[in-house]
Amino acid sequence: MAIQVGEQPGSSNPIVTPPPPNTASPYWDRAKTAVQIADGNYHEAVSHLGQTHLVVEAFIMATNNQLSGHAVYTLLWPHFEGTLFINNAAQAKLVAPGGTVDAILSGTIDSSRVAAVKGTQAILFNFNTSSPPELLAGRGVDDAQQLPYYPYRDVALPIWNAILGWTTDYVATVYATDDSPANDRQLQNWVAELTSHQGGRVKNVGVVVNGIEVIRTREQLAKVLAVIIFTASAQHSAVNFPQASIMSFAPAMPLAGYSPTPSAAPWLAMLPPLDQALTQLNLGTLLGSVRYTKLGQYGSGYFTDPKVQTALDKFQKALMAIEESMNNSGLATTYPCLLPSLVPQSINI
């Protein structure tokens, strides 16, 4: 309908509207490109790096330190595979000063890193309300009546429900009663490290009892585990793989603009130089093309408890039903990044 590129209205920041049919407008083309640039920068720093890679890292450290030999460790560890390795590589090269992100994104590397940190905190500081249904409702995009076409929502929610069903069943095999987690000292030590300022700095995990955050019930634990697994698998898939199919072609989604907006200058003058466009193409194609492991596939004999295996079979069948539904509706073609068979178990790229 209309785009105002800057925040403050005024003569130097006009509201740009679409041109009449069958006519061209450099103002409108440049305004649309400015939206794509802003979206691309937010996507890479916040939605991708901050809210998947960095969020999961906090749980990897606490799980490794506190849950060795624990059933929760057994469940989570396949969803952590490769994450510290790729995060370390990103820190050393991608988001380092003078690295690739510094070269192709709009802001300074310091501003991009600050945005990533704030994006991470938005999840870690509000973990009890960071499930997909709650995040979608908070953004006002959960109602299919008001927003009929939203492929992410329509696929992410069934996958979330399948994961939550899996963690609920798994937790029920570990704890005999609903309040058993409250008496699990090893589990509470895990929560203590997650919420410590010297540890994960996570807030709002479970409930607060006598000023201390604890997980008291099976339901609370199942939800925490589901958010971790969803973030490491489906959510990362949703933000990582479009880098190849949508974001690698600079004219469609440039990550920086190279002439002022608003302006009557040709649209091409706003696009990155060819060497920058090539870097974006290579990076997006690499990051968005590597798939290693598959959601719900833990390897033969990984779980030895027959009750857990029964729960896993149920989870795998739920994922197969989602895949069949996507194939029947056409979403498998139009929105393949959340096709269950293409969703990796962990953040490994």
Coordinates of C-alpha atoms in Angstrom, one line a residue:
M1 CA 0.0 0.0 0.0
A2 CA 2.7 2.5 1.0
I3 CA 6.2 2.7 2.4
Q4 CA 7.9 5.3 4.5
V5 CA 11.6 4.4 4.5
G6 CA 12.7 6.4 7.6
E7 CA 11.0 6.6 11.0
Q8 CA 10.4 10.3 11.1
P9 CA 7.8 11.7 8.6
G10 CA 8.8 14.8 6.7
S11 CA 9.7 16.3 3.3
S12 CA 13.0 14.4 3.3
N13 CA 11.2 11.1 4.1
P14 CA 8.0 11.0 2.1
I15 CA 5.4 8.2 2.0
V16 CA 5.9 6.3 -1.2
T17 CA 3.0 4.7 -2.9
P18 CA 2.8 2.2 -5.9
P19 CA 2.7 3.8 -9.4
P20 CA -0.3 3.4 -11.6
P21 CA -0.6 0.1 -13.5
N22 CA 1.8 -0.5 -16.3
T23 CA 4.1 2.4 -15.3
A24 CA 7.4 2.3 -13.5
S25 CA 8.6 4.3 -10.5
P26 CA 12.2 4.3 -9.3
Y27 CA 10.9 5.7 -6.0
W28 CA 8.6 2.7 -5.4
D29 CA 11.2 0.2 -6.5
R30 CA 13.8 1.7 -4.2
A31 CA 11.4 1.8 -1.3
K32 CA 10.5 -1.9 -1.7
T33 CA 14.2 -2.7 -1.8
A34 CA 14.8 -0.7 1.4
V35 CA 12.2 -2.9 3.1
Q36 CA 14.0 -6.0 1.9
I37 CA 17.4 -4.7 3.1
A38 CA 15.9 -4.0 6.6
D39 CA 14.2 -7.4 6.6
G40 CA 17.5 -9.2 5.6
N41 CA 19.5 -7.5 8.3
Y42 CA 17.0 -8.2 11.0
H43 CA 16.7 -11.8 9.7
E44 CA 20.4 -12.5 9.8
A45 CA 21.3 -10.9 13.1
V46 CA 18.2 -11.4 15.1
S47 CA 15.9 -14.2 13.7
H48 CA 18.8 -16.4 12.6
L49 CA 22.0 -15.9 14.7
G50 CA 20.5 -14.5 17.9
Q51 CA 17.2 -16.5 18.2
T52 CA 18.4 -19.9 17.2
H53 CA 22.3 -20.3 17.3
L54 CA 22.9 -18.3 20.4
V55 CA 19.7 -19.3 22.3
V56 CA 20.6 -23.0 22.0
E57 CA 24.2 -22.5 23.0
A58 CA 23.1 -21.6 26.6
F59 CA 21.3 -24.9 26.9
I60 CA 24.2 -26.9 25.5
M61 CA 26.6 -25.6 28.1
A62 CA 24.3 -26.2 31.1
T63 CA 23.3 -29.6 29.8
N64 CA 26.8 -30.7 29.4
N65 CA 27.8 -29.4 32.8
Q66 CA 24.9 -30.6 34.9
L67 CA 23.0 -33.5 33.3
S68 CA 25.7 -36.0 32.4
G69 CA 24.1 -39.5 32.5
H70 CA 20.6 -38.0 32.9
A71 CA 17.6 -39.0 30.8
V72 CA 17.2 -35.3 29.8
Y73 CA 20.8 -35.3 28.5
T74 CA 20.0 -38.4 26.4
L75 CA 17.0 -36.7 24.8
L76 CA 18.6 -33.3 24.1
W77 CA 22.1 -34.2 23.0
P78 CA 21.3 -35.2 19.4
H79 CA 19.7 -31.7 19.1
F80 CA 22.9 -30.1 20.1
E81 CA 25.2 -31.8 17.6
G82 CA 27.5 -29.5 15.7
T83 CA 26.1 -26.3 17.2
L84 CA 29.2 -25.2 19.2
F85 CA 31.4 -26.0 16.3
I86 CA 29.4 -23.8 13.8
N87 CA 29.0 -21.1 16.4
N88 CA 32.7 -21.0 17.0
A89 CA 33.3 -20.8 13.3
A90 CA 30.8 -18.0 13.0
Q91 CA 32.5 -16.1 15.8
A92 CA 35.9 -16.5 14.3
K93 CA 35.0 -15.6 10.7
L94 CA 31.4 -14.7 9.9
V95 CA 30.7 -12.1 12.6
A96 CA 34.3 -11.1 13.3
P97 CA 35.4 -7.6 12.5
G98 CA 36.3 -7.6 8.8
G99 CA 34.5 -10.9 8.3
T100 CA 31.8 -11.7 5.8
V101 CA 28.9 -10.2 7.8
D102 CA 30.9 -7.0 8.3
A103 CA 31.4 -6.9 4.5
I104 CA 27.8 -7.5 3.2
L105 CA 25.3 -6.3 5.9
S106 CA 24.3 -2.7 6.2
G107 CA 25.4 -1.9 9.7
T108 CA 28.7 -1.9 11.4
I109 CA 29.8 -5.3 12.8
D110 CA 29.3 -3.9 16.3
S111 CA 25.7 -2.9 15.5
S112 CA 25.0 -6.3 14.0
R113 CA 26.4 -8.1 17.1
V114 CA 24.4 -5.9 19.4
A115 CA 21.3 -6.7 17.4
A116 CA 22.1 -10.4 17.7
V117 CA 22.5 -10.1 21.5
K118 CA 19.2 -8.3 21.9
G119 CA 17.5 -10.9 19.8
T120 CA 18.9 -13.6 22.0
Q121 CA 17.8 -11.9 25.2
A122 CA 14.3 -11.5 23.8
I123 CA 14.0 -15.3 23.9
L124 CA 16.2 -16.2 26.9
F125 CA 14.7 -13.5 29.2
N126 CA 11.1 -14.7 28.4
F127 CA 11.6 -18.4 28.0
N128 CA 8.2 -19.4 29.5
T129 CA 6.4 -17.5 26.8
S130 CA 8.7 -18.4 23.9
S131 CA 6.8 -21.3 22.4
P132 CA 5.6 -20.9 18.8
P133 CA 1.9 -20.4 19.7
E134 CA 2.8 -17.7 22.2
L135 CA 5.2 -15.9 19.9
L136 CA 2.7 -16.0 17.1
A137 CA -0.1 -14.7 19.3
G138 CA 2.2 -11.9 20.6
R139 CA 2.8 -10.8 17.1
G140 CA -0.9 -10.9 16.2
V141 CA -0.5 -13.5 13.4
D142 CA -2.0 -16.5 15.1
D143 CA -5.6 -16.1 13.8
A144 CA -6.1 -17.8 10.4
Q145 CA -9.4 -16.0 10.0
Q146 CA -7.6 -12.7 10.0
L147 CA -4.5 -13.9 8.2
P148 CA -5.5 -16.8 6.0
Y149 CA -2.2 -17.3 4.2
Y150 CA 0.8 -17.7 6.5
P151 CA 2.8 -20.9 5.6
Y152 CA 5.2 -20.7 8.5
R153 CA 2.4 -20.6 11.0
D154 CA 0.4 -23.3 9.3
V155 CA 3.4 -25.8 9.3
A156 CA 5.3 -24.7 12.4
L157 CA 2.3 -25.2 14.7
P158 CA 1.7 -28.8 13.8
I159 CA 5.4 -29.5 14.1
W160 CA 5.4 -27.8 17.5
N161 CA 2.5 -29.9 18.6
A162 CA 4.3 -33.1 17.5
I163 CA 7.5 -32.1 19.4
L164 CA 5.5 -31.2 22.5
G165 CA 3.7 -34.5 22.4
W166 CA 7.1 -36.3 22.1
T167 CA 8.6 -34.5 25.0
T168 CA 5.5 -34.9 27.1
D169 CA 5.5 -38.7 26.5
Y170 CA 9.3 -38.9 27.1
V171 CA 9.1 -37.0 30.4
A172 CA 6.3 -39.3 31.5
T173 CA 8.6 -42.3 31.1
V174 CA 11.3 -40.6 33.2
Y175 CA 9.2 -39.3 36.1
A176 CA 6.6 -41.5 37.8
T177 CA 4.4 -38.6 39.1
D178 CA 3.7 -35.1 38.0
D179 CA 5.7 -33.4 40.8
S180 CA 8.7 -35.7 40.6
P181 CA 10.9 -33.2 38.7
A182 CA 10.7 -30.9 41.7
N183 CA 12.7 -33.5 43.7
D184 CA 15.3 -34.2 41.0
R185 CA 18.4 -32.4 42.3
Q186 CA 20.4 -32.9 39.1
L187 CA 17.6 -31.3 37.1
Q188 CA 17.3 -28.3 39.5
N189 CA 21.1 -27.8 39.3
W190 CA 20.6 -27.6 35.5
V191 CA 17.9 -24.9 36.0
A192 CA 20.2 -23.1 38.4
E193 CA 23.0 -22.9 35.9
L194 CA 20.7 -21.9 33.1
T195 CA 19.3 -19.0 35.2
S196 CA 22.7 -17.9 36.8
H197 CA 24.3 -14.7 35.7
Q198 CA 27.5 -16.6 35.4
G199 CA 25.7 -19.3 33.4
G200 CA 23.0 -19.1 30.7
R201 CA 21.3 -16.0 32.0
V202 CA 17.9 -17.5 31.1
K203 CA 14.9 -16.0 32.8
N204 CA 11.4 -17.3 33.4
V205 CA 12.1 -21.0 33.3
G206 CA 9.4 -23.0 35.1
V207 CA 8.2 -21.2 38.3
V208 CA 9.8 -19.1 41.0
V209 CA 9.8 -20.7 44.5
N210 CA 11.2 -18.7 47.4
G211 CA 13.0 -16.4 44.9
I212 CA 14.6 -19.3 43.0
E213 CA 13.5 -20.5 39.6
V214 CA 12.7 -24.2 39.5
I215 CA 10.9 -26.8 37.3
R216 CA 8.3 -28.4 39.5
T217 CA 6.1 -30.5 37.2
R218 CA 6.3 -32.8 34.2
E219 CA 4.3 -30.4 32.1
Q220 CA 6.7 -27.5 32.8
L221 CA 9.7 -29.7 31.9
A222 CA 8.1 -31.0 28.7
K223 CA 7.4 -27.5 27.5
V224 CA 11.0 -26.3 28.2
L225 CA 12.4 -29.3 26.3
A226 CA 10.0 -28.8 23.4
V227 CA 11.0 -25.2 23.0
I228 CA 14.7 -26.2 23.0
I229 CA 14.1 -29.0 20.4
F230 CA 11.9 -26.8 18.2
T231 CA 14.4 -24.0 18.2
A232 CA 17.3 -26.3 17.4
S233 CA 15.4 -28.1 14.6
A234 CA 12.3 -26.5 13.0
Q235 CA 12.9 -22.9 13.9
H236 CA 16.5 -22.9 12.6
S237 CA 15.4 -24.7 9.5
A238 CA 12.8 -22.0 8.9
V239 CA 15.4 -19.2 9.1
N240 CA 18.4 -20.9 7.7
F241 CA 17.3 -22.6 4.4
P242 CA 15.6 -19.6 2.8
Q243 CA 19.1 -18.1 2.7
A244 CA 19.7 -20.3 -0.4
S245 CA 16.3 -20.1 -2.1
I246 CA 15.3 -16.5 -1.3
M247 CA 18.2 -14.5 0.1
S248 CA 21.2 -15.5 -2.1
F249 CA 20.1 -13.5 -5.1
A250 CA 21.1 -9.9 -4.2
P251 CA 18.6 -8.1 -6.4
A252 CA 15.7 -9.9 -4.7
M253 CA 17.0 -9.2 -1.1
P254 CA 20.2 -7.1 -0.9
L255 CA 21.7 -6.9 2.5
A256 CA 22.8 -3.3 2.1
G257 CA 21.9 -0.3 -0.1
Y258 CA 24.6 1.7 -2.0
S259 CA 22.8 4.9 -2.8
P260 CA 20.5 7.2 -0.7
T261 CA 16.8 6.6 -0.4
P262 CA 14.5 8.3 -1.2
S263 CA 16.1 9.3 -4.5
A264 CA 15.2 9.4 -8.2
A265 CA 18.5 7.6 -9.0
P266 CA 18.1 4.3 -11.0
W267 CA 17.1 1.3 -8.9
L268 CA 20.3 -0.5 -10.0
A269 CA 22.4 2.2 -8.3
M270 CA 21.0 1.0 -4.9
L271 CA 22.2 -2.6 -5.4
P272 CA 25.5 -4.1 -4.1
P273 CA 28.5 -4.1 -6.4
L274 CA 29.1 -7.4 -8.2
D275 CA 31.7 -8.6 -5.8
Q276 CA 29.4 -8.1 -2.8
A277 CA 26.5 -9.8 -4.7
L278 CA 28.8 -12.8 -5.4
T279 CA 29.8 -13.0 -1.8
Q280 CA 26.1 -13.0 -0.8
L281 CA 25.3 -15.7 -3.4
N282 CA 28.1 -18.0 -2.2
L283 CA 27.4 -17.6 1.5
G284 CA 23.6 -17.9 1.2
T285 CA 24.0 -21.0 -1.1
L286 CA 26.5 -22.6 1.3
L287 CA 24.6 -22.0 4.5
G288 CA 21.2 -22.8 3.0
S289 CA 22.1 -26.0 1.3
V290 CA 23.7 -28.3 3.9
R291 CA 21.3 -30.8 5.6
Y292 CA 22.8 -33.2 8.1
T293 CA 20.5 -35.5 10.2
K294 CA 16.7 -35.6 10.2
L295 CA 14.2 -34.5 12.8
G296 CA 12.9 -37.5 14.8
Q297 CA 15.6 -39.9 13.6
Y298 CA 17.9 -40.7 16.6
G299 CA 19.6 -43.8 15.1
S300 CA 18.9 -47.4 15.6
G301 CA 19.0 -48.5 19.3
Y302 CA 19.6 -44.9 20.6
F303 CA 16.8 -45.3 23.1
T304 CA 16.7 -48.6 24.9
D305 CA 13.5 -48.2 27.0
P306 CA 10.5 -49.8 25.1
K307 CA 8.2 -47.1 26.5
V308 CA 10.4 -44.4 25.0
Q309 CA 10.6 -46.3 21.7
T310 CA 6.7 -46.4 21.6
A311 CA 6.6 -42.6 22.2
L312 CA 9.2 -42.1 19.5
D313 CA 7.2 -44.2 17.0
K314 CA 4.2 -41.9 17.8
F315 CA 6.4 -38.8 17.2
Q316 CA 7.7 -40.1 13.9
K317 CA 4.2 -41.0 12.7
A318 CA 3.0 -37.5 13.6
L319 CA 5.9 -36.0 11.5
M320 CA 5.0 -38.3 8.6
A321 CA 1.4 -37.1 8.8
I322 CA 2.5 -33.5 8.6
E323 CA 4.6 -34.3 5.6
E324 CA 1.7 -36.0 3.9
S325 CA -0.5 -33.0 4.6
M326 CA 2.1 -30.7 3.1
N327 CA 2.4 -32.8 0.0
N328 CA -1.4 -32.8 -0.4
S329 CA -1.8 -29.1 0.1
G330 CA 1.1 -28.0 -2.1
L331 CA 3.1 -26.5 0.8
A332 CA 5.8 -29.1 0.3
T333 CA 6.6 -27.3 -3.0
T334 CA 5.9 -23.7 -1.9
Y335 CA 7.3 -23.9 1.6
P336 CA 9.8 -26.8 1.7
C337 CA 12.0 -25.5 4.5
L338 CA 9.7 -27.0 7.1
L339 CA 9.0 -30.2 5.3
P340 CA 9.8 -32.6 8.2
S341 CA 12.0 -34.9 6.1
L342 CA 14.2 -31.8 5.3
V343 CA 14.4 -30.5 8.9
P344 CA 17.7 -31.4 10.6
Q345 CA 17.8 -32.4 14.3
S346 CA 20.2 -29.7 15.3
I347 CA 21.9 -26.4 14.3
N348 CA 24.9 -27.8 12.5
I349 CA 25.5 -25.2 9.7

